[in-house]
mmCIF file of C-alpha atoms in Angstrom:
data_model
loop_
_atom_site.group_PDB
_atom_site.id
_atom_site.type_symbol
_atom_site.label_atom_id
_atom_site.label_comp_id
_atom_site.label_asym_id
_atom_site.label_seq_id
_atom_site.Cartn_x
_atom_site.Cartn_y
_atom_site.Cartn_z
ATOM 1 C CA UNK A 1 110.501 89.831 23.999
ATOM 2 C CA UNK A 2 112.965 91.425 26.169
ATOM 3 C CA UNK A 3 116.783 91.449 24.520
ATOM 4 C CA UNK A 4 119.142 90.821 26.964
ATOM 5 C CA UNK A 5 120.202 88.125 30.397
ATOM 6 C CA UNK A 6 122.680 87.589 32.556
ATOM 7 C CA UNK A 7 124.162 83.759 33.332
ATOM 8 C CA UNK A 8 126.651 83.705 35.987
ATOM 9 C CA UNK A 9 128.628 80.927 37.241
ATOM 10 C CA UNK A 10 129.859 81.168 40.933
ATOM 11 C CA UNK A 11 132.899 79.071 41.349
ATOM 12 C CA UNK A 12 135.703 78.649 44.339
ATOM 13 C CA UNK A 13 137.568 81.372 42.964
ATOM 14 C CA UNK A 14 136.201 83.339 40.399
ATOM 15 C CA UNK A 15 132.817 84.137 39.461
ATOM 16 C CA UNK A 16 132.390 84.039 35.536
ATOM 17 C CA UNK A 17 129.496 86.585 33.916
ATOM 18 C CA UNK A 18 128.139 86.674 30.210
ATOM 19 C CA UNK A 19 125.796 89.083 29.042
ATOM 20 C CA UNK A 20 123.406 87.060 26.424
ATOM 21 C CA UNK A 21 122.071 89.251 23.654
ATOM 22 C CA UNK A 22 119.899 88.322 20.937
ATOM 23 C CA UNK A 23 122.613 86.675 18.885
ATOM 24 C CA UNK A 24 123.874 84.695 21.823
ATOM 25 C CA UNK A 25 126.984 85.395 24.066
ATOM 26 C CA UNK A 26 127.847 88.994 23.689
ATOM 27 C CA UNK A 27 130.315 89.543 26.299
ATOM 28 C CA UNK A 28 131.570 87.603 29.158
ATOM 29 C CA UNK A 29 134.296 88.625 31.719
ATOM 30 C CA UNK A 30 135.310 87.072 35.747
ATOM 31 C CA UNK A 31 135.323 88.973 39.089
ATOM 32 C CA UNK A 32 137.195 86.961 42.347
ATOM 33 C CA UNK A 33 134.733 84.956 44.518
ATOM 34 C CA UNK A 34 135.201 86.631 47.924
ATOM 35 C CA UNK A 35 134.525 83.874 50.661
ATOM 36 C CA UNK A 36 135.309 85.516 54.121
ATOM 37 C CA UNK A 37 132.742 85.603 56.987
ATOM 38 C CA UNK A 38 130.633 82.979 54.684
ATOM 39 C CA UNK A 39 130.628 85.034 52.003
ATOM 40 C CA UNK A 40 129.064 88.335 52.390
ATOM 41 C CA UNK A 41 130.191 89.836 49.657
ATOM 42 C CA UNK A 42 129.299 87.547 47.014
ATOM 43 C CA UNK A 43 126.080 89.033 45.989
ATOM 44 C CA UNK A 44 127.014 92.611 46.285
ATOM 45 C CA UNK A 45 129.598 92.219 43.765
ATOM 46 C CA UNK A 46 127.861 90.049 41.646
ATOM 47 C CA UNK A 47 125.075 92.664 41.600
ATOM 48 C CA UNK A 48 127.488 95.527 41.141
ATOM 49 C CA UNK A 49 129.113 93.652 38.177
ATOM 50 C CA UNK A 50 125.825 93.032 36.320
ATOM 51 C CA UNK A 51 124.820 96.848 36.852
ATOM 52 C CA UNK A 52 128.337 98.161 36.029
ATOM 53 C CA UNK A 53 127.758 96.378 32.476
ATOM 54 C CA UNK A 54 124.300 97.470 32.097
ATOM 55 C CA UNK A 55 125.912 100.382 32.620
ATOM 56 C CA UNK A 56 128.806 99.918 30.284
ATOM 57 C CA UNK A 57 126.632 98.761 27.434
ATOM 58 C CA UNK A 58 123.861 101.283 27.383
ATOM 59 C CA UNK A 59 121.454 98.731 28.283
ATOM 60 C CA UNK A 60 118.182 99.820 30.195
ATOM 61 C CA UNK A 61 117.566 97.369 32.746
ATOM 62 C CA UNK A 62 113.543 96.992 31.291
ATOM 63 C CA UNK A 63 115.063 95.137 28.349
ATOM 64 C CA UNK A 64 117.026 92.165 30.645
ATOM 65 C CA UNK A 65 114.823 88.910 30.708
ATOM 66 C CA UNK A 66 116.774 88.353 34.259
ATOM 67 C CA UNK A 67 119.618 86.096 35.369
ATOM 68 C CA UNK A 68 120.589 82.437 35.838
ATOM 69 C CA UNK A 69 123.144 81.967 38.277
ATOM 70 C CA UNK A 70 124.988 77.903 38.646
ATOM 71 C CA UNK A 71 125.832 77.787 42.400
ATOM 72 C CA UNK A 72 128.506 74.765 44.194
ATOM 73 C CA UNK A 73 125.550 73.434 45.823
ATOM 74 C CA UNK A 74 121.969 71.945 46.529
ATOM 75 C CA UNK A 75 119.124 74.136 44.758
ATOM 76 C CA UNK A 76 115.441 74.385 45.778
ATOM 77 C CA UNK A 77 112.988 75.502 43.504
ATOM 78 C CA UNK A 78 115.272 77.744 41.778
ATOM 79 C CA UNK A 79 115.547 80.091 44.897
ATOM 80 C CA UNK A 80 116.794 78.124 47.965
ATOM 81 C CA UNK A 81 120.646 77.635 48.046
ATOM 82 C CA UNK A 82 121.063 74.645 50.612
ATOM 83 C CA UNK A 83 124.946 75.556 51.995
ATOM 84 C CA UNK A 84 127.735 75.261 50.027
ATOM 85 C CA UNK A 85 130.861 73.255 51.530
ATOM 86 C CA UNK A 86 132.901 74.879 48.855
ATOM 87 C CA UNK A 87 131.977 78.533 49.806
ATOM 88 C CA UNK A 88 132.932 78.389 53.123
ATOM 89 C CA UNK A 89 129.221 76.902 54.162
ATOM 90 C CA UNK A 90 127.338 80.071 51.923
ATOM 91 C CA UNK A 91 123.854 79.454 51.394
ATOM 92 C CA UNK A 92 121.188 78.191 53.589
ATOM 93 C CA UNK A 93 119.043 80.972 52.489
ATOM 94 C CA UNK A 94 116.536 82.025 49.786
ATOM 95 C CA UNK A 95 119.337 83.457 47.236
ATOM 96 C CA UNK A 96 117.537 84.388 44.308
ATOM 97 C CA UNK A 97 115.291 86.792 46.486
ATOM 98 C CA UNK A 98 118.450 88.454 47.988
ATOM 99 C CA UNK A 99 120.410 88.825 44.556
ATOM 100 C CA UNK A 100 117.013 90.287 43.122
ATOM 101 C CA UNK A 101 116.886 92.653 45.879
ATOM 102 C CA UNK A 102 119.911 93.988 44.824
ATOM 103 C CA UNK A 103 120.229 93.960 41.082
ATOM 104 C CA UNK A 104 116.830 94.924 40.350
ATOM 105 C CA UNK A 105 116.081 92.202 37.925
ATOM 106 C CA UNK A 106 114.899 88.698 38.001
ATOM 107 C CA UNK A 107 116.928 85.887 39.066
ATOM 108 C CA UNK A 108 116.754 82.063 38.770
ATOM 109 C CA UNK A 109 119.354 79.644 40.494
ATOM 110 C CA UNK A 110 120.620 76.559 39.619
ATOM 111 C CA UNK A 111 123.072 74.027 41.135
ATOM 112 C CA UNK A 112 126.668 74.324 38.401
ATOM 113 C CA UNK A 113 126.792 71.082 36.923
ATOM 114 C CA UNK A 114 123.158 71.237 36.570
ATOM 115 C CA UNK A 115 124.214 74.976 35.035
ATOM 116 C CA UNK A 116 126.733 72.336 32.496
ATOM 117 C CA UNK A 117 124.337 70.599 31.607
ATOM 118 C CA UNK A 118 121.957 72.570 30.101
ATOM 119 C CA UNK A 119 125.240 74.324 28.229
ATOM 120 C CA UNK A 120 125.928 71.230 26.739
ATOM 121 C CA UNK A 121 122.763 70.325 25.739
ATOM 122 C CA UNK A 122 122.184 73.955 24.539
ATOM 123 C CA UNK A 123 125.325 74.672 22.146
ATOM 124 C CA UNK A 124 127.737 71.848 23.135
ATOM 125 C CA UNK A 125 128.154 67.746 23.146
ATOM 126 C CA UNK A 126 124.587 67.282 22.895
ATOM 127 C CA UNK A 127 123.100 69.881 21.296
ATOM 128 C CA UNK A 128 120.530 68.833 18.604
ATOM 129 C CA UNK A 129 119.222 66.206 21.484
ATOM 130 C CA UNK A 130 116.585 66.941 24.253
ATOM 131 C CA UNK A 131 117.049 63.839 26.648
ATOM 132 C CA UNK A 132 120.696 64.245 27.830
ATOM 133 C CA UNK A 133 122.987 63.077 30.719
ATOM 134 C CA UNK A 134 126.145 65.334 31.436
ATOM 135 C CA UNK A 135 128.595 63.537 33.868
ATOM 136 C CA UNK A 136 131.952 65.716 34.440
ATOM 137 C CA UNK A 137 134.735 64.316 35.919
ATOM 138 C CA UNK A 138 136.922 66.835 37.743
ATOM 139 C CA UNK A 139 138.003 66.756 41.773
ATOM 140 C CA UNK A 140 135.024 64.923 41.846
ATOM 141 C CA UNK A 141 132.689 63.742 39.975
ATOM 142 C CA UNK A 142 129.161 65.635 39.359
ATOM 143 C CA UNK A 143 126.112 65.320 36.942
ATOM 144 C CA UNK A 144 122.920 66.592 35.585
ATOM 145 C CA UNK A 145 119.895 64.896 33.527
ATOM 146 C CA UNK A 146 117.767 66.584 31.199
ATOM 147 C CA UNK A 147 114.601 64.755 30.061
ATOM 148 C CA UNK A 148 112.936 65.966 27.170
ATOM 149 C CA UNK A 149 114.432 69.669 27.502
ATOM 150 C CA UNK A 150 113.777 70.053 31.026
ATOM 151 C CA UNK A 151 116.317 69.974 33.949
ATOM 152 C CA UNK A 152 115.870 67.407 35.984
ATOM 153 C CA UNK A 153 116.108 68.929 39.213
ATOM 154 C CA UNK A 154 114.771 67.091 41.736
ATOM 155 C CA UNK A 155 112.408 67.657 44.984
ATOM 156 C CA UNK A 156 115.526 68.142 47.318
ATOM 157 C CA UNK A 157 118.094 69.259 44.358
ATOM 158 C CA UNK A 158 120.267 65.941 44.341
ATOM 159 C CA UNK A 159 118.452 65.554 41.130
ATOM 160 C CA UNK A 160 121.949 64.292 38.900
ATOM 161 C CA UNK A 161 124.550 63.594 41.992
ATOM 162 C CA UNK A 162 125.691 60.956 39.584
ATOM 163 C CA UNK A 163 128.987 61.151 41.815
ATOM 164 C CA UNK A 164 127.058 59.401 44.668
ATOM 165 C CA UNK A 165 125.957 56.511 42.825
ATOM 166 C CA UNK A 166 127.266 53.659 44.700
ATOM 167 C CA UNK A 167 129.423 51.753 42.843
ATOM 168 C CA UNK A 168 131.496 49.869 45.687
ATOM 169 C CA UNK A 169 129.250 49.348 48.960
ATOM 170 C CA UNK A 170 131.304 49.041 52.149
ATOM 171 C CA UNK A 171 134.627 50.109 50.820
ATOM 172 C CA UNK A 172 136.342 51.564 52.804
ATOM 173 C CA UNK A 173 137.035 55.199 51.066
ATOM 174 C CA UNK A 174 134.960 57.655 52.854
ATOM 175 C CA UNK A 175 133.118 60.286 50.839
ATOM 176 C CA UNK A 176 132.671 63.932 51.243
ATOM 177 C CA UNK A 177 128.868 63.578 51.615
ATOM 178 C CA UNK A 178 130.026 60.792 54.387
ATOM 179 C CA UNK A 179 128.674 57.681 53.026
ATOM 180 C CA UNK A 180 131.416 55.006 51.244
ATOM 181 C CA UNK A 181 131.320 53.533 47.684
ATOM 182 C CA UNK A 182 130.410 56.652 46.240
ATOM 183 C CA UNK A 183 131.744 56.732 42.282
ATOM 184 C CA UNK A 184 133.471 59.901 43.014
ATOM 185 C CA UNK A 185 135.863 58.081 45.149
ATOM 186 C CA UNK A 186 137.322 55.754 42.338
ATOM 187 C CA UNK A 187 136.402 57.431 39.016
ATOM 188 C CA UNK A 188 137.219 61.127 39.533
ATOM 189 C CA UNK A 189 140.811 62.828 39.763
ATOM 190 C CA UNK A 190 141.532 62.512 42.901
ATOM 191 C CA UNK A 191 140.129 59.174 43.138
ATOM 192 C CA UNK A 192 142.709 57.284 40.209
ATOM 193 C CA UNK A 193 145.552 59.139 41.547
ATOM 194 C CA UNK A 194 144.387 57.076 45.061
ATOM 195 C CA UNK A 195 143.969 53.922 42.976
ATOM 196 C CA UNK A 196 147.077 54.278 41.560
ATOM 197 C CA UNK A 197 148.850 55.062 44.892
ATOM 198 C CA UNK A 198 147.405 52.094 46.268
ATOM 199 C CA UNK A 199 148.610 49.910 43.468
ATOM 200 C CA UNK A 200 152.110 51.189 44.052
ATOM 201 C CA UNK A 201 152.580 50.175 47.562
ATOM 202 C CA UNK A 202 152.469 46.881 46.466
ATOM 203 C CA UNK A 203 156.745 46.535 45.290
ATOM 204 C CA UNK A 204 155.716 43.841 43.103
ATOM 205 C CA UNK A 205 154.105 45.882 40.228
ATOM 206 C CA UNK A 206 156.352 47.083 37.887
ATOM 207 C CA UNK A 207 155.260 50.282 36.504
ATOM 208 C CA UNK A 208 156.742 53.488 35.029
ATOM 209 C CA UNK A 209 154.090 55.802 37.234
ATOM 210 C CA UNK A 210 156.984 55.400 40.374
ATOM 211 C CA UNK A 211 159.078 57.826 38.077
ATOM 212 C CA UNK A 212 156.446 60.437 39.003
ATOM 213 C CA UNK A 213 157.703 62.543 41.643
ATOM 214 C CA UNK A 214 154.704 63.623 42.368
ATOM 215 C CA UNK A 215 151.456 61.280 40.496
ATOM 216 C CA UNK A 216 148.665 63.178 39.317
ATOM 217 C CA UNK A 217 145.812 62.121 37.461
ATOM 218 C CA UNK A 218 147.268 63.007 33.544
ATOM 219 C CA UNK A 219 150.316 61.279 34.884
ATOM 220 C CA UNK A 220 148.332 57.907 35.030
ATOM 221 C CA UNK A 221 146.827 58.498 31.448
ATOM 222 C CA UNK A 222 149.559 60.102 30.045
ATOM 223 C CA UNK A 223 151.684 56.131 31.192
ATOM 224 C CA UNK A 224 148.410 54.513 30.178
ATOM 225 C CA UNK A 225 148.847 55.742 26.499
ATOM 226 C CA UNK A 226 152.436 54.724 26.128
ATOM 227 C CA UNK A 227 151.457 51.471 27.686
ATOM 228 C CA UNK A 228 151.893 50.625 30.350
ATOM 229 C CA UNK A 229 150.147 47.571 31.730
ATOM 230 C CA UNK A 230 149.730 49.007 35.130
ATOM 231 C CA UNK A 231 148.116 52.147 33.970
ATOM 232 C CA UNK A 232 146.052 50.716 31.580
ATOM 233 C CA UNK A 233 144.655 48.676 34.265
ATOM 234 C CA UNK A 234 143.842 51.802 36.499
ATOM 235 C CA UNK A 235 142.011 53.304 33.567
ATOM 236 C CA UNK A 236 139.794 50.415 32.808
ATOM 237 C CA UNK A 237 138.746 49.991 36.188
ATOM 238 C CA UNK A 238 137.830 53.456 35.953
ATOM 239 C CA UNK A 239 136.070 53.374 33.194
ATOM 240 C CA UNK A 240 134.422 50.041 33.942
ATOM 241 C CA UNK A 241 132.940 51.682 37.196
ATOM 242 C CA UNK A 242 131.802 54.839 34.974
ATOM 243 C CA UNK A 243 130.308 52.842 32.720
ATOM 244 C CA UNK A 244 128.458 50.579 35.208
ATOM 245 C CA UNK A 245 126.973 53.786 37.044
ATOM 246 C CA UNK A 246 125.972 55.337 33.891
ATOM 247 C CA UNK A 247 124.756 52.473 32.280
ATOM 248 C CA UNK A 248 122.016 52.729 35.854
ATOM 249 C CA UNK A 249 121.308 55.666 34.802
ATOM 250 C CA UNK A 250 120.270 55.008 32.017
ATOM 251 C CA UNK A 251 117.802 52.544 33.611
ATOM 252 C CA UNK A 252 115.895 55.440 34.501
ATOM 253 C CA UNK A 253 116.004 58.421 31.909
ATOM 254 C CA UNK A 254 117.067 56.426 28.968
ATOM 255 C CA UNK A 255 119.369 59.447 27.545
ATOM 256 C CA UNK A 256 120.374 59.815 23.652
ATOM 257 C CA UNK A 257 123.077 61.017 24.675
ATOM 258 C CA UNK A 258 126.056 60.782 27.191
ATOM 259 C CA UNK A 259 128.012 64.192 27.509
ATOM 260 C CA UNK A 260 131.285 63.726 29.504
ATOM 261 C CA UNK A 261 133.225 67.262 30.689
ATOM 262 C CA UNK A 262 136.014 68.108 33.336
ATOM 263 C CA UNK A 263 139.346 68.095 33.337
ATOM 264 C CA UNK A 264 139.563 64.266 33.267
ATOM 265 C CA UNK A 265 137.761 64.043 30.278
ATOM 266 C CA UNK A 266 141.015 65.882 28.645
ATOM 267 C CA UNK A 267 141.667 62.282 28.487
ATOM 268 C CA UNK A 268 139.978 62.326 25.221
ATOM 269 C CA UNK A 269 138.717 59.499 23.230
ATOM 270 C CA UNK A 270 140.843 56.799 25.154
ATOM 271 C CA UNK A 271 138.293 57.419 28.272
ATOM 272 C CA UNK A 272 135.057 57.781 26.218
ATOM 273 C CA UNK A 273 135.657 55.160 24.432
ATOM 274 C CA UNK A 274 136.334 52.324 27.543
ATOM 275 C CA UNK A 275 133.152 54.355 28.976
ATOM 276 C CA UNK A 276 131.121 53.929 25.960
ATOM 277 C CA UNK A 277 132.646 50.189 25.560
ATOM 278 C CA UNK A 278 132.091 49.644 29.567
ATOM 279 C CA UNK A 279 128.093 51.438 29.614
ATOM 280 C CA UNK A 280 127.278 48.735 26.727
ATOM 281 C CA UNK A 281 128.602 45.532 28.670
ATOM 282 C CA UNK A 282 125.861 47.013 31.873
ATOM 283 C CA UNK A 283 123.544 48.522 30.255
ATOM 284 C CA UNK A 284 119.763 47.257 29.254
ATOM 285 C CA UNK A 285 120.203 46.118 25.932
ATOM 286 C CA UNK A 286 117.195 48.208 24.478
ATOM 287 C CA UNK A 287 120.211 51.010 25.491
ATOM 288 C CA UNK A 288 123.050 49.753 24.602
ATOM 289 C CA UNK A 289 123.564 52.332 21.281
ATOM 290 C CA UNK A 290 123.306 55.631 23.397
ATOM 291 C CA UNK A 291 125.922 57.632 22.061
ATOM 292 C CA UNK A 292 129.013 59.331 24.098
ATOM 293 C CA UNK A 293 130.661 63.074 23.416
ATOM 294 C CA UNK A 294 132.957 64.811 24.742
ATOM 295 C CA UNK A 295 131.522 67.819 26.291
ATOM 296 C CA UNK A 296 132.696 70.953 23.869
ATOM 297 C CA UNK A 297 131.951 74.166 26.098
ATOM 298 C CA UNK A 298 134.860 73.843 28.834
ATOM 299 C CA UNK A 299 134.492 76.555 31.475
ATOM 300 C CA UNK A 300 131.682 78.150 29.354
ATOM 301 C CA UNK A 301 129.320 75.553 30.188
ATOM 302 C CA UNK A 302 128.276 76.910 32.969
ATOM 303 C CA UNK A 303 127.184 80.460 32.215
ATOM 304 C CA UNK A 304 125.133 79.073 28.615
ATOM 305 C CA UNK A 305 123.384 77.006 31.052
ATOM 306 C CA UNK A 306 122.443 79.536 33.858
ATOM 307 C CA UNK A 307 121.084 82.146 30.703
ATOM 308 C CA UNK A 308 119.258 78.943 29.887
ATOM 309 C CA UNK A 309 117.097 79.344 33.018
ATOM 310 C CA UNK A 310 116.105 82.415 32.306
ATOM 311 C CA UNK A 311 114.909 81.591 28.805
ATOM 312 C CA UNK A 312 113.039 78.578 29.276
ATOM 313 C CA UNK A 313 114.703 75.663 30.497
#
């Protein structure tokens, strides 16, 4: 069995690296993600930063099992990178072939929040379980599934869009993906600090969030927390719409466990809790116990999952 792999998480900014050694994570370290003229350089430094290591490390290529890369976008077969809005439209080609081509080793790919997943199933909120649902709540609001070990990928890759579960149909807040009702809209960052800016043009509610120069997401829990009525209210219909999509999902993979990540879920056990309190109220009663966790690996997630690609997930 061959010692070493490579997961790699390519974010909007920077691209994270770990080099995985028998023990587990034996180094990690970030280059920037260069975007201009659709990103061109992406792969060349990525390859150039997993050889420089090799290099660094006195590691003979031979003895790398390959690399798992997460990607902002729709995956195909491990290979196919469907473009990525978030990359300045990057992808639309077979991306595994071309980063092969140019590190020398193997490479799997695998949408990022898929990449999460499998970290948190791996060493994080649900490790010890094989039937897991990761949900992370960030700008927006992405997912993955894992039944019985295995990524649940899906035959176009929108295997896990959790964020696109409809939740509100023909509301009028417009989605990225350009449909309306999406969860994303309502239950994500972006989305309370919307709900709450709606609530506030209405002079009538009395609320400490109009001291907020300018609202932001911990704003609304951080008022929520010291009580106030308003906020409260924001954050139960949040996590009443959360817990309604999830509790769908459940419909379908019936997960042990519910793994809940991003910077939202900084929120801590006041969101989990209305989630987990929320998912019971909807949710078939044969799975009403599945249990909630705050995801543990932050930013790490992602490159534990991408190794995981490579050895066997």
């Amino acid at each position: 069995m061959k010692s070493y792999a490579f997961g790699v998480d390519l974010g909007g900014t920077t691209v994270k690296l770990g080099l995985f050694g028998p023990e587990g994570l034996a180094d990690q370290w970030e280059i920037p993600t260069r975007t201009a003229n659709h990103g061109e350089a992406l792969l060349p430094d990525i390859a150039a930063a997993l050889q420089a290591k090799l290099a660094e490390k006195g590691i003979d290529p031979s003895d790398v099992e390959g690399v798992g890369m997460g990607v902002p976008g729709a995956v195909l077969g491990d290979r196919f990178v469907k473009p990525c809005v978030n990359l300045d439209r990057w992808g639309g080609f077979d991306v595994a072939a071309a980063l092969e081509t140019l590190c020398g080793l193997p490479v799997k790919i695998v949408n990022d929040a898929n990449a999460a997943a499998l970290g948190e199933m791996s060493q994080g909120g649900g490790k010890g379980a094989r039937n897991v649902v990761f949900v992370t709540l960030g700008t927006g609001v992405g997912g993955g599934v894992i039944v019985d070990g295995r990524l649940l990928a899906g035959v176009h890759g929108a295997g896990g869009e959790i964020g696109h579960i409809k939740v509100r149909p023909g509301d009028d807040r417009v989605c990225g993906c350009g449909k309306t009702g999406c969860l994303e809209q309502y239950a994500s960052a972006t989305g309370l600090v919307r709900s709450a800016k709606a609530l506030l043009a209405d002079p009538a509610v009395k609320t400490s969030l109009r001291s907020c120069a300018d609202l932001t997401c911990k704003d609304v829990f951080d008022c929520a927390k010291a009580g106030d009525e308003a906020a409260l209210r924001l954050v139960d219909e949040m996590a009443d719409l959360l817990g309604q999509a999830l509790a769908a999902v459940s419909c379908v993979c019936d997960p042990e466990v519910i793994v809940v990540g991003g910077g939202v879920a900084r929120a801590g056990q006041m969101l989990l809790d209305r989630m987990a309190a929320a998912f019971r109220r909807y949710a078939f009663p044969a799975a009403e116990e599945t249990r909630f966790a705050l995801a543990a690996l932050g930013n790490d997630a992602g490159i534990w999952g991408a190794v995981q690609m490579v050895r066997g997930a």
